[in-house]
């Protein structure tokens, strides 16, 4: 989330969500009666003397006093319904209802009426969070991929695969790979900031060839290589392999995908070694929270999109905060998220062993017939 303004005096912050997870966080901090400012479009109708009606869509900034907030899981957006209290153009909209749709990239200003401390805390967390990115280059005998890993997501800078048909001709194969190396290096030079670290992964022979190419190319790319290691695939599967292996563990505080992968790997290890220190699914997790036995909650982002509007789910998060349990939302569209969803969308890592039977709510028995 990009935070462009924090004003304690006016009790407002201005933010731009950069991921769908940011939108969920906005849903959590917004309260009824908060005023939300955003640029919107609205259709205005004018009646002519002959009775015909012209319509025109105009853009303006409005301030909306929030009455209802909701999540749209299909569109992955936040919908805010309320009464217009401010209009940047005098169009007679004051007192009318409007819905602001908050998508990734939508700038909004929130004026808190009830809980500014929580809103400011969220904004300062995002502002102080390190935004450093790292570049990962994956190499093998069939291609090269260059990815830019940021706090929330991965961006493909370069990706090229070549046919395996020419493997019988080493000279031709070398020329093809050299061409790919040159294109990948050019993409890194063009798209990376000067301080971005570079990590290389692949079989040793291709790592050395790529380093030699960078050395002969000049510039500072080779000097910015901080780490190298083995990976068997230069496609997207290679990145998953790296995350599972823990080779990026030192970047966990900077990169969410690394933190998510590490957390789910820890979960799987604990399920194998100490299954009585894991609560699986929403009901078991809530039971464990009621015992104050939860060390950390892992929650799939998709689970929150579908159920965060439910009082029981919101109550689970409040209970976690009250009992000192950590909460980690695992971003959707990833292997860790798929694993977590297959386990019910919510898993609790426990502070101490708990008999699984104590976590399961008794099934309701039908009333005996008379």
mmCIF file of C-alpha atoms in Angstrom:
data_model
loop_
_atom_site.group_PDB
_atom_site.id
_atom_site.type_symbol
_atom_site.label_atom_id
_atom_site.label_comp_id
_atom_site.label_asym_id
_atom_site.label_seq_id
_atom_site.Cartn_x
_atom_site.Cartn_y
_atom_site.Cartn_z
ATOM 1 C CA UNK A 1 0.000 0.000 0.000
ATOM 2 C CA UNK A 2 1.343 3.389 -0.963
ATOM 3 C CA UNK A 3 0.714 6.028 1.718
ATOM 4 C CA UNK A 4 0.903 9.567 0.337
ATOM 5 C CA UNK A 5 -0.421 11.555 3.305
ATOM 6 C CA UNK A 6 -0.914 11.209 7.060
ATOM 7 C CA UNK A 7 -2.569 14.133 8.888
ATOM 8 C CA UNK A 8 -3.273 13.550 12.598
ATOM 9 C CA UNK A 9 -4.636 17.104 12.910
ATOM 10 C CA UNK A 10 -7.336 16.448 10.301
ATOM 11 C CA UNK A 11 -7.624 12.744 11.258
ATOM 12 C CA UNK A 12 -7.088 11.574 7.692
ATOM 13 C CA UNK A 13 -4.750 9.493 5.567
ATOM 14 C CA UNK A 14 -4.412 9.161 1.795
ATOM 15 C CA UNK A 15 -3.543 5.730 0.412
ATOM 16 C CA UNK A 16 -3.317 3.791 -2.853
ATOM 17 C CA UNK A 17 -3.823 0.001 -2.527
ATOM 18 C CA UNK A 18 -1.197 -1.890 -4.516
ATOM 19 C CA UNK A 19 -2.564 -5.402 -4.017
ATOM 20 C CA UNK A 20 -5.824 -7.161 -3.262
ATOM 21 C CA UNK A 21 -4.493 -7.824 0.236
ATOM 22 C CA UNK A 22 -4.233 -4.059 0.749
ATOM 23 C CA UNK A 23 -7.935 -3.786 -0.106
ATOM 24 C CA UNK A 24 -8.774 -6.316 2.613
ATOM 25 C CA UNK A 25 -6.794 -4.240 5.101
ATOM 26 C CA UNK A 26 -8.774 -1.140 4.110
ATOM 27 C CA UNK A 27 -12.009 -3.058 4.687
ATOM 28 C CA UNK A 28 -10.831 -3.877 8.210
ATOM 29 C CA UNK A 29 -9.983 -0.294 9.230
ATOM 30 C CA UNK A 30 -12.969 1.531 7.714
ATOM 31 C CA UNK A 31 -15.865 2.301 10.063
ATOM 32 C CA UNK A 32 -19.422 3.518 9.507
ATOM 33 C CA UNK A 33 -19.550 7.354 9.470
ATOM 34 C CA UNK A 34 -15.956 7.681 8.211
ATOM 35 C CA UNK A 35 -15.740 10.099 5.278
ATOM 36 C CA UNK A 36 -14.037 8.687 2.181
ATOM 37 C CA UNK A 37 -12.834 11.015 -0.571
ATOM 38 C CA UNK A 38 -12.181 9.750 -4.096
ATOM 39 C CA UNK A 39 -12.373 10.805 -7.716
ATOM 40 C CA UNK A 40 -15.423 9.218 -9.336
ATOM 41 C CA UNK A 41 -17.508 9.457 -12.460
ATOM 42 C CA UNK A 42 -21.255 10.047 -12.373
ATOM 43 C CA UNK A 43 -23.880 10.302 -15.067
ATOM 44 C CA UNK A 44 -25.679 13.641 -15.134
ATOM 45 C CA UNK A 45 -28.967 14.041 -16.999
ATOM 46 C CA UNK A 46 -30.334 17.297 -18.408
ATOM 47 C CA UNK A 47 -33.823 17.763 -19.777
ATOM 48 C CA UNK A 48 -34.231 19.942 -22.859
ATOM 49 C CA UNK A 49 -37.161 22.268 -23.548
ATOM 50 C CA UNK A 50 -38.608 19.752 -25.990
ATOM 51 C CA UNK A 51 -38.698 17.104 -23.268
ATOM 52 C CA UNK A 52 -35.742 15.044 -24.524
ATOM 53 C CA UNK A 53 -33.009 14.100 -22.066
ATOM 54 C CA UNK A 54 -29.269 14.424 -22.578
ATOM 55 C CA UNK A 55 -26.859 12.503 -20.373
ATOM 56 C CA UNK A 56 -23.223 13.275 -19.704
ATOM 57 C CA UNK A 57 -20.711 11.380 -17.572
ATOM 58 C CA UNK A 58 -18.579 13.761 -15.551
ATOM 59 C CA UNK A 59 -15.583 13.216 -13.263
ATOM 60 C CA UNK A 60 -15.293 14.896 -9.911
ATOM 61 C CA UNK A 61 -14.055 14.343 -6.376
ATOM 62 C CA UNK A 62 -16.636 13.495 -3.758
ATOM 63 C CA UNK A 63 -16.590 12.965 -0.020
ATOM 64 C CA UNK A 64 -18.813 10.095 1.072
ATOM 65 C CA UNK A 65 -20.066 9.512 4.617
ATOM 66 C CA UNK A 66 -19.872 5.741 4.861
ATOM 67 C CA UNK A 67 -23.026 3.775 5.652
ATOM 68 C CA UNK A 68 -22.114 0.307 4.396
ATOM 69 C CA UNK A 69 -18.954 -1.427 3.246
ATOM 70 C CA UNK A 70 -18.778 -4.722 1.353
ATOM 71 C CA UNK A 71 -16.298 -6.892 -0.522
ATOM 72 C CA UNK A 72 -16.815 -8.098 -4.073
ATOM 73 C CA UNK A 73 -14.945 -11.441 -4.294
ATOM 74 C CA UNK A 74 -15.470 -11.760 -8.053
ATOM 75 C CA UNK A 75 -14.048 -8.330 -8.901
ATOM 76 C CA UNK A 76 -11.614 -8.286 -5.938
ATOM 77 C CA UNK A 77 -12.695 -4.791 -4.978
ATOM 78 C CA UNK A 78 -14.093 -2.870 -2.009
ATOM 79 C CA UNK A 79 -17.506 -1.205 -2.384
ATOM 80 C CA UNK A 80 -18.358 1.765 -0.159
ATOM 81 C CA UNK A 81 -21.943 3.034 -0.036
ATOM 82 C CA UNK A 82 -22.844 6.320 1.603
ATOM 83 C CA UNK A 83 -24.223 9.831 1.371
ATOM 84 C CA UNK A 84 -22.300 12.498 -0.525
ATOM 85 C CA UNK A 85 -21.152 15.241 1.878
ATOM 86 C CA UNK A 86 -18.679 16.995 -0.435
ATOM 87 C CA UNK A 87 -18.508 17.625 -4.185
ATOM 88 C CA UNK A 88 -15.645 19.355 -6.004
ATOM 89 C CA UNK A 89 -18.103 20.670 -8.635
ATOM 90 C CA UNK A 90 -21.503 22.145 -7.833
ATOM 91 C CA UNK A 91 -23.699 19.504 -9.443
ATOM 92 C CA UNK A 92 -26.400 19.202 -6.817
ATOM 93 C CA UNK A 93 -25.172 15.854 -5.512
ATOM 94 C CA UNK A 94 -25.015 16.697 -1.802
ATOM 95 C CA UNK A 95 -27.224 14.381 0.230
ATOM 96 C CA UNK A 96 -27.490 11.779 -2.541
ATOM 97 C CA UNK A 97 -26.274 8.187 -2.330
ATOM 98 C CA UNK A 98 -23.250 6.950 -4.234
ATOM 99 C CA UNK A 99 -20.987 3.887 -4.227
ATOM 100 C CA UNK A 100 -17.221 4.225 -4.448
ATOM 101 C CA UNK A 101 -15.498 1.190 -5.977
ATOM 102 C CA UNK A 102 -11.989 0.743 -4.598
ATOM 103 C CA UNK A 103 -9.743 -1.320 -6.866
ATOM 104 C CA UNK A 104 -5.986 -1.855 -6.862
ATOM 105 C CA UNK A 105 -4.561 1.536 -7.830
ATOM 106 C CA UNK A 106 -7.532 3.627 -6.622
ATOM 107 C CA UNK A 107 -6.441 6.586 -4.506
ATOM 108 C CA UNK A 108 -8.709 7.348 -1.561
ATOM 109 C CA UNK A 109 -8.506 9.670 1.417
ATOM 110 C CA UNK A 110 -10.072 8.436 4.649
ATOM 111 C CA UNK A 111 -11.209 10.868 7.340
ATOM 112 C CA UNK A 112 -11.714 8.808 10.474
ATOM 113 C CA UNK A 113 -14.589 9.682 12.771
ATOM 114 C CA UNK A 114 -14.245 6.853 15.300
ATOM 115 C CA UNK A 115 -10.889 5.089 15.387
ATOM 116 C CA UNK A 116 -8.169 7.258 13.897
ATOM 117 C CA UNK A 117 -5.470 5.565 15.981
ATOM 118 C CA UNK A 118 -6.014 2.251 14.184
ATOM 119 C CA UNK A 119 -6.096 3.956 10.768
ATOM 120 C CA UNK A 120 -2.901 5.889 11.475
ATOM 121 C CA UNK A 121 -1.181 2.769 12.806
ATOM 122 C CA UNK A 122 -1.907 0.930 9.546
ATOM 123 C CA UNK A 123 -0.696 3.871 7.446
ATOM 124 C CA UNK A 124 2.562 4.239 9.389
ATOM 125 C CA UNK A 125 3.204 0.494 9.156
ATOM 126 C CA UNK A 126 2.980 0.618 5.383
ATOM 127 C CA UNK A 127 5.036 3.818 5.148
ATOM 128 C CA UNK A 128 7.858 2.409 7.295
ATOM 129 C CA UNK A 129 7.904 -1.028 5.711
ATOM 130 C CA UNK A 130 11.023 -1.571 3.551
ATOM 131 C CA UNK A 131 10.217 -1.441 -0.152
ATOM 132 C CA UNK A 132 13.461 -3.002 -1.380
ATOM 133 C CA UNK A 133 13.097 -5.403 -4.274
ATOM 134 C CA UNK A 134 15.370 -8.180 -5.516
ATOM 135 C CA UNK A 135 15.916 -9.557 -9.003
ATOM 136 C CA UNK A 136 16.009 -13.329 -9.484
ATOM 137 C CA UNK A 137 17.495 -14.823 -12.657
ATOM 138 C CA UNK A 138 16.685 -18.484 -13.421
ATOM 139 C CA UNK A 139 18.894 -20.365 -15.900
ATOM 140 C CA UNK A 140 18.947 -23.807 -17.475
ATOM 141 C CA UNK A 141 19.744 -25.391 -20.851
ATOM 142 C CA UNK A 142 16.373 -24.358 -22.275
ATOM 143 C CA UNK A 143 16.035 -20.725 -21.354
ATOM 144 C CA UNK A 144 16.328 -17.742 -19.049
ATOM 145 C CA UNK A 145 13.815 -15.980 -16.808
ATOM 146 C CA UNK A 146 14.366 -12.732 -14.921
ATOM 147 C CA UNK A 147 11.888 -11.803 -12.195
ATOM 148 C CA UNK A 148 11.598 -8.753 -9.955
ATOM 149 C CA UNK A 149 10.347 -9.764 -6.516
ATOM 150 C CA UNK A 150 8.673 -7.014 -4.503
ATOM 151 C CA UNK A 151 7.049 -6.917 -1.067
ATOM 152 C CA UNK A 152 3.709 -8.172 -2.433
ATOM 153 C CA UNK A 153 4.231 -9.680 -5.888
ATOM 154 C CA UNK A 154 6.562 -10.848 -8.653
ATOM 155 C CA UNK A 155 6.994 -9.121 -12.000
ATOM 156 C CA UNK A 156 8.458 -10.899 -15.039
ATOM 157 C CA UNK A 157 11.210 -8.777 -16.570
ATOM 158 C CA UNK A 158 12.347 -11.300 -19.172
ATOM 159 C CA UNK A 159 11.394 -14.842 -20.133
ATOM 160 C CA UNK A 160 12.524 -16.873 -23.108
ATOM 161 C CA UNK A 161 12.580 -20.598 -23.802
ATOM 162 C CA UNK A 162 14.323 -22.261 -26.732
ATOM 163 C CA UNK A 163 13.713 -25.532 -28.492
ATOM 164 C CA UNK A 164 15.598 -28.633 -27.410
ATOM 165 C CA UNK A 165 16.057 -29.630 -31.039
ATOM 166 C CA UNK A 166 19.518 -28.064 -31.337
ATOM 167 C CA UNK A 167 21.129 -29.840 -28.404
ATOM 168 C CA UNK A 168 23.121 -32.068 -30.764
ATOM 169 C CA UNK A 169 25.002 -29.007 -32.085
ATOM 170 C CA UNK A 170 26.930 -27.506 -29.128
ATOM 171 C CA UNK A 171 28.216 -24.481 -31.049
ATOM 172 C CA UNK A 172 24.770 -23.481 -32.224
ATOM 173 C CA UNK A 173 23.380 -24.086 -28.760
ATOM 174 C CA UNK A 174 26.034 -21.846 -27.222
ATOM 175 C CA UNK A 175 25.220 -19.028 -29.640
ATOM 176 C CA UNK A 176 21.518 -19.307 -28.839
ATOM 177 C CA UNK A 177 22.071 -19.182 -25.086
ATOM 178 C CA UNK A 178 24.539 -16.296 -25.459
ATOM 179 C CA UNK A 179 21.830 -14.365 -27.293
ATOM 180 C CA UNK A 180 19.389 -15.065 -24.464
ATOM 181 C CA UNK A 181 21.942 -13.970 -21.871
ATOM 182 C CA UNK A 182 22.466 -10.719 -23.739
ATOM 183 C CA UNK A 183 18.735 -10.018 -23.922
ATOM 184 C CA UNK A 184 18.227 -10.887 -20.249
ATOM 185 C CA UNK A 185 21.122 -8.649 -19.180
ATOM 186 C CA UNK A 186 19.724 -5.791 -21.269
ATOM 187 C CA UNK A 187 16.347 -6.192 -19.556
ATOM 188 C CA UNK A 188 18.021 -6.056 -16.133
ATOM 189 C CA UNK A 189 19.953 -2.914 -17.067
ATOM 190 C CA UNK A 190 16.836 -1.222 -18.386
ATOM 191 C CA UNK A 191 14.343 -2.139 -15.676
ATOM 192 C CA UNK A 192 16.264 -2.389 -12.404
ATOM 193 C CA UNK A 193 17.058 0.408 -9.996
ATOM 194 C CA UNK A 194 20.736 0.909 -9.281
ATOM 195 C CA UNK A 195 20.480 -0.568 -5.760
ATOM 196 C CA UNK A 196 18.482 -3.720 -6.654
ATOM 197 C CA UNK A 197 20.261 -6.909 -5.624
ATOM 198 C CA UNK A 198 20.523 -9.771 -8.129
ATOM 199 C CA UNK A 199 20.290 -13.481 -7.289
ATOM 200 C CA UNK A 200 21.207 -16.226 -9.782
ATOM 201 C CA UNK A 201 19.833 -19.781 -9.744
ATOM 202 C CA UNK A 202 20.449 -22.735 -12.024
ATOM 203 C CA UNK A 203 22.906 -25.557 -12.728
ATOM 204 C CA UNK A 204 26.501 -24.494 -11.975
ATOM 205 C CA UNK A 205 27.672 -24.577 -15.589
ATOM 206 C CA UNK A 206 25.003 -22.084 -16.704
ATOM 207 C CA UNK A 207 25.588 -19.861 -13.705
ATOM 208 C CA UNK A 208 29.265 -19.571 -14.607
ATOM 209 C CA UNK A 209 28.472 -18.898 -18.274
ATOM 210 C CA UNK A 210 26.035 -16.121 -17.326
ATOM 211 C CA UNK A 211 28.543 -14.559 -14.912
ATOM 212 C CA UNK A 212 31.195 -14.587 -17.647
ATOM 213 C CA UNK A 213 28.729 -12.879 -19.971
ATOM 214 C CA UNK A 214 28.022 -10.184 -17.370
ATOM 215 C CA UNK A 215 31.750 -9.707 -16.779
ATOM 216 C CA UNK A 216 32.433 -9.247 -20.482
ATOM 217 C CA UNK A 217 29.488 -6.908 -20.842
ATOM 218 C CA UNK A 218 30.817 -4.348 -18.358
ATOM 219 C CA UNK A 219 28.615 -2.282 -16.093
ATOM 220 C CA UNK A 220 27.796 -3.166 -12.505
ATOM 221 C CA UNK A 221 25.395 -6.090 -12.896
ATOM 222 C CA UNK A 222 27.954 -8.697 -11.856
ATOM 223 C CA UNK A 223 28.961 -6.641 -8.807
ATOM 224 C CA UNK A 224 25.309 -6.624 -7.693
ATOM 225 C CA UNK A 225 25.016 -10.429 -7.671
ATOM 226 C CA UNK A 226 24.587 -11.308 -3.987
ATOM 227 C CA UNK A 227 23.783 -14.994 -4.101
ATOM 228 C CA UNK A 228 23.616 -17.997 -6.384
ATOM 229 C CA UNK A 229 22.300 -21.509 -6.004
ATOM 230 C CA UNK A 230 20.929 -24.535 -7.775
ATOM 231 C CA UNK A 231 17.495 -24.788 -9.355
ATOM 232 C CA UNK A 232 16.433 -27.318 -11.971
ATOM 233 C CA UNK A 233 13.979 -25.221 -13.996
ATOM 234 C CA UNK A 234 14.104 -21.692 -15.441
ATOM 235 C CA UNK A 235 10.311 -21.439 -15.732
ATOM 236 C CA UNK A 236 7.826 -20.346 -13.028
ATOM 237 C CA UNK A 237 8.250 -23.784 -11.463
ATOM 238 C CA UNK A 238 11.822 -22.815 -10.670
ATOM 239 C CA UNK A 239 10.688 -19.952 -8.457
ATOM 240 C CA UNK A 240 8.396 -22.303 -6.522
ATOM 241 C CA UNK A 241 11.346 -24.669 -6.097
ATOM 242 C CA UNK A 242 13.473 -21.853 -4.668
ATOM 243 C CA UNK A 243 10.759 -20.772 -2.242
ATOM 244 C CA UNK A 244 10.210 -24.332 -0.995
ATOM 245 C CA UNK A 245 13.945 -24.894 -0.525
ATOM 246 C CA UNK A 246 14.325 -21.921 1.816
ATOM 247 C CA UNK A 247 17.128 -20.377 -0.239
ATOM 248 C CA UNK A 248 15.451 -16.961 0.108
ATOM 249 C CA UNK A 249 14.699 -17.260 3.829
ATOM 250 C CA UNK A 250 16.816 -14.207 4.721
ATOM 251 C CA UNK A 251 14.467 -12.076 2.604
ATOM 252 C CA UNK A 252 11.345 -13.140 4.517
ATOM 253 C CA UNK A 253 10.890 -9.761 6.193
ATOM 254 C CA UNK A 254 11.081 -7.946 2.847
ATOM 255 C CA UNK A 255 9.180 -10.296 0.537
ATOM 256 C CA UNK A 256 5.724 -11.588 1.374
ATOM 257 C CA UNK A 257 5.911 -14.571 -0.960
ATOM 258 C CA UNK A 258 9.002 -15.773 0.915
ATOM 259 C CA UNK A 259 7.317 -15.316 4.295
ATOM 260 C CA UNK A 260 4.187 -17.143 3.071
ATOM 261 C CA UNK A 261 6.183 -20.063 1.703
ATOM 262 C CA UNK A 262 8.220 -20.346 4.900
ATOM 263 C CA UNK A 263 5.085 -20.295 7.079
ATOM 264 C CA UNK A 264 3.329 -23.036 5.101
ATOM 265 C CA UNK A 265 6.475 -25.197 5.026
ATOM 266 C CA UNK A 266 6.621 -24.858 8.821
ATOM 267 C CA UNK A 267 2.951 -25.841 8.984
ATOM 268 C CA UNK A 268 3.488 -28.986 6.897
ATOM 269 C CA UNK A 269 6.490 -29.972 9.002
ATOM 270 C CA UNK A 270 4.512 -29.519 12.216
ATOM 271 C CA UNK A 271 1.545 -31.503 10.857
ATOM 272 C CA UNK A 272 3.969 -34.377 10.302
ATOM 273 C CA UNK A 273 5.964 -34.157 13.545
ATOM 274 C CA UNK A 274 3.488 -32.676 16.066
ATOM 275 C CA UNK A 275 -0.084 -32.859 14.745
ATOM 276 C CA UNK A 276 -1.429 -32.001 18.232
ATOM 277 C CA UNK A 277 0.084 -28.517 17.863
ATOM 278 C CA UNK A 278 -1.996 -27.664 14.797
ATOM 279 C CA UNK A 279 -5.694 -26.753 14.513
ATOM 280 C CA UNK A 280 -7.124 -27.219 11.024
ATOM 281 C CA UNK A 281 -10.086 -25.278 9.670
ATOM 282 C CA UNK A 282 -12.137 -22.366 10.959
ATOM 283 C CA UNK A 283 -13.966 -24.176 13.775
ATOM 284 C CA UNK A 284 -10.846 -25.769 15.251
ATOM 285 C CA UNK A 285 -8.921 -22.497 14.998
ATOM 286 C CA UNK A 286 -11.676 -20.615 16.847
ATOM 287 C CA UNK A 287 -11.761 -23.292 19.559
ATOM 288 C CA UNK A 288 -8.002 -23.000 19.982
ATOM 289 C CA UNK A 289 -8.295 -19.203 20.237
ATOM 290 C CA UNK A 290 -10.872 -19.596 22.989
ATOM 291 C CA UNK A 291 -8.252 -21.635 24.894
ATOM 292 C CA UNK A 292 -5.629 -18.911 24.238
ATOM 293 C CA UNK A 293 -3.560 -21.722 22.711
ATOM 294 C CA UNK A 294 -2.801 -20.077 19.329
ATOM 295 C CA UNK A 295 0.667 -18.793 18.543
ATOM 296 C CA UNK A 296 -0.096 -17.839 14.944
ATOM 297 C CA UNK A 297 -3.083 -17.946 12.612
ATOM 298 C CA UNK A 298 -2.492 -18.650 8.929
ATOM 299 C CA UNK A 299 -5.416 -17.455 6.823
ATOM 300 C CA UNK A 300 -5.814 -17.815 3.050
ATOM 301 C CA UNK A 301 -6.586 -14.507 1.360
ATOM 302 C CA UNK A 302 -9.376 -16.112 -0.681
ATOM 303 C CA UNK A 303 -11.024 -17.256 2.561
ATOM 304 C CA UNK A 304 -11.185 -13.635 3.734
ATOM 305 C CA UNK A 305 -12.599 -12.396 0.439
ATOM 306 C CA UNK A 306 -15.419 -14.897 0.766
ATOM 307 C CA UNK A 307 -16.147 -14.626 4.499
ATOM 308 C CA UNK A 308 -14.627 -11.505 6.083
ATOM 309 C CA UNK A 309 -18.081 -9.886 6.126
ATOM 310 C CA UNK A 310 -19.270 -12.568 8.568
ATOM 311 C CA UNK A 311 -19.255 -11.567 12.227
ATOM 312 C CA UNK A 312 -17.700 -14.884 13.254
ATOM 313 C CA UNK A 313 -14.711 -14.393 10.953
ATOM 314 C CA UNK A 314 -14.165 -10.784 11.995
ATOM 315 C CA UNK A 315 -14.519 -11.957 15.602
ATOM 316 C CA UNK A 316 -11.811 -14.568 15.028
ATOM 317 C CA UNK A 317 -9.346 -11.845 14.017
ATOM 318 C CA UNK A 318 -10.317 -9.686 16.997
ATOM 319 C CA UNK A 319 -9.882 -12.670 19.327
ATOM 320 C CA UNK A 320 -6.451 -13.366 17.836
ATOM 321 C CA UNK A 321 -5.361 -9.799 18.580
ATOM 322 C CA UNK A 322 -6.784 -9.953 22.101
ATOM 323 C CA UNK A 323 -4.920 -13.179 22.940
ATOM 324 C CA UNK A 324 -1.603 -12.095 21.414
ATOM 325 C CA UNK A 325 -1.760 -14.517 18.489
ATOM 326 C CA UNK A 326 -0.053 -13.486 15.286
ATOM 327 C CA UNK A 327 -2.082 -13.392 12.066
ATOM 328 C CA UNK A 328 -0.521 -14.014 8.672
ATOM 329 C CA UNK A 329 -2.683 -13.745 5.560
ATOM 330 C CA UNK A 330 -1.259 -15.897 2.763
ATOM 331 C CA UNK A 331 -1.633 -14.127 -0.577
ATOM 332 C CA UNK A 332 -3.813 -15.779 -3.214
ATOM 333 C CA UNK A 333 -2.526 -17.099 -6.517
ATOM 334 C CA UNK A 334 0.360 -19.025 -4.949
ATOM 335 C CA UNK A 335 1.206 -22.606 -4.042
ATOM 336 C CA UNK A 336 1.142 -21.858 -0.269
ATOM 337 C CA UNK A 337 -2.328 -20.345 -0.663
ATOM 338 C CA UNK A 338 -3.564 -23.437 -2.525
ATOM 339 C CA UNK A 339 -2.231 -25.692 0.244
ATOM 340 C CA UNK A 340 -3.849 -23.575 2.947
ATOM 341 C CA UNK A 341 -7.180 -23.486 1.096
ATOM 342 C CA UNK A 342 -7.153 -27.284 0.848
ATOM 343 C CA UNK A 343 -6.918 -27.375 4.664
ATOM 344 C CA UNK A 344 -9.997 -25.216 5.137
ATOM 345 C CA UNK A 345 -8.538 -21.759 4.564
ATOM 346 C CA UNK A 346 -7.587 -21.247 8.226
ATOM 347 C CA UNK A 347 -4.926 -23.041 10.265
ATOM 348 C CA UNK A 348 -3.677 -22.287 13.765
ATOM 349 C CA UNK A 349 -0.159 -23.062 14.951
ATOM 350 C CA UNK A 350 -0.482 -23.791 18.672
ATOM 351 C CA UNK A 351 1.695 -22.757 21.593
ATOM 352 C CA UNK A 352 1.346 -26.144 23.257
ATOM 353 C CA UNK A 353 -0.133 -29.562 22.404
ATOM 354 C CA UNK A 354 -3.929 -29.830 22.472
ATOM 355 C CA UNK A 355 -5.937 -33.023 22.101
ATOM 356 C CA UNK A 356 -7.630 -32.656 18.675
ATOM 357 C CA UNK A 357 -10.893 -33.965 20.128
ATOM 358 C CA UNK A 358 -11.098 -30.865 22.333
ATOM 359 C CA UNK A 359 -11.014 -28.609 19.287
ATOM 360 C CA UNK A 360 -13.904 -30.227 17.465
ATOM 361 C CA UNK A 361 -17.361 -28.949 18.167
ATOM 362 C CA UNK A 362 -19.819 -31.749 18.967
ATOM 363 C CA UNK A 363 -22.202 -32.485 16.156
ATOM 364 C CA UNK A 364 -25.819 -31.631 16.821
ATOM 365 C CA UNK A 365 -27.947 -34.658 17.571
ATOM 366 C CA UNK A 366 -31.453 -34.788 16.124
ATOM 367 C CA UNK A 367 -34.298 -34.494 18.611
ATOM 368 C CA UNK A 368 -35.730 -37.919 19.445
ATOM 369 C CA UNK A 369 -39.112 -38.516 17.923
ATOM 370 C CA UNK A 370 -42.013 -38.743 20.330
#
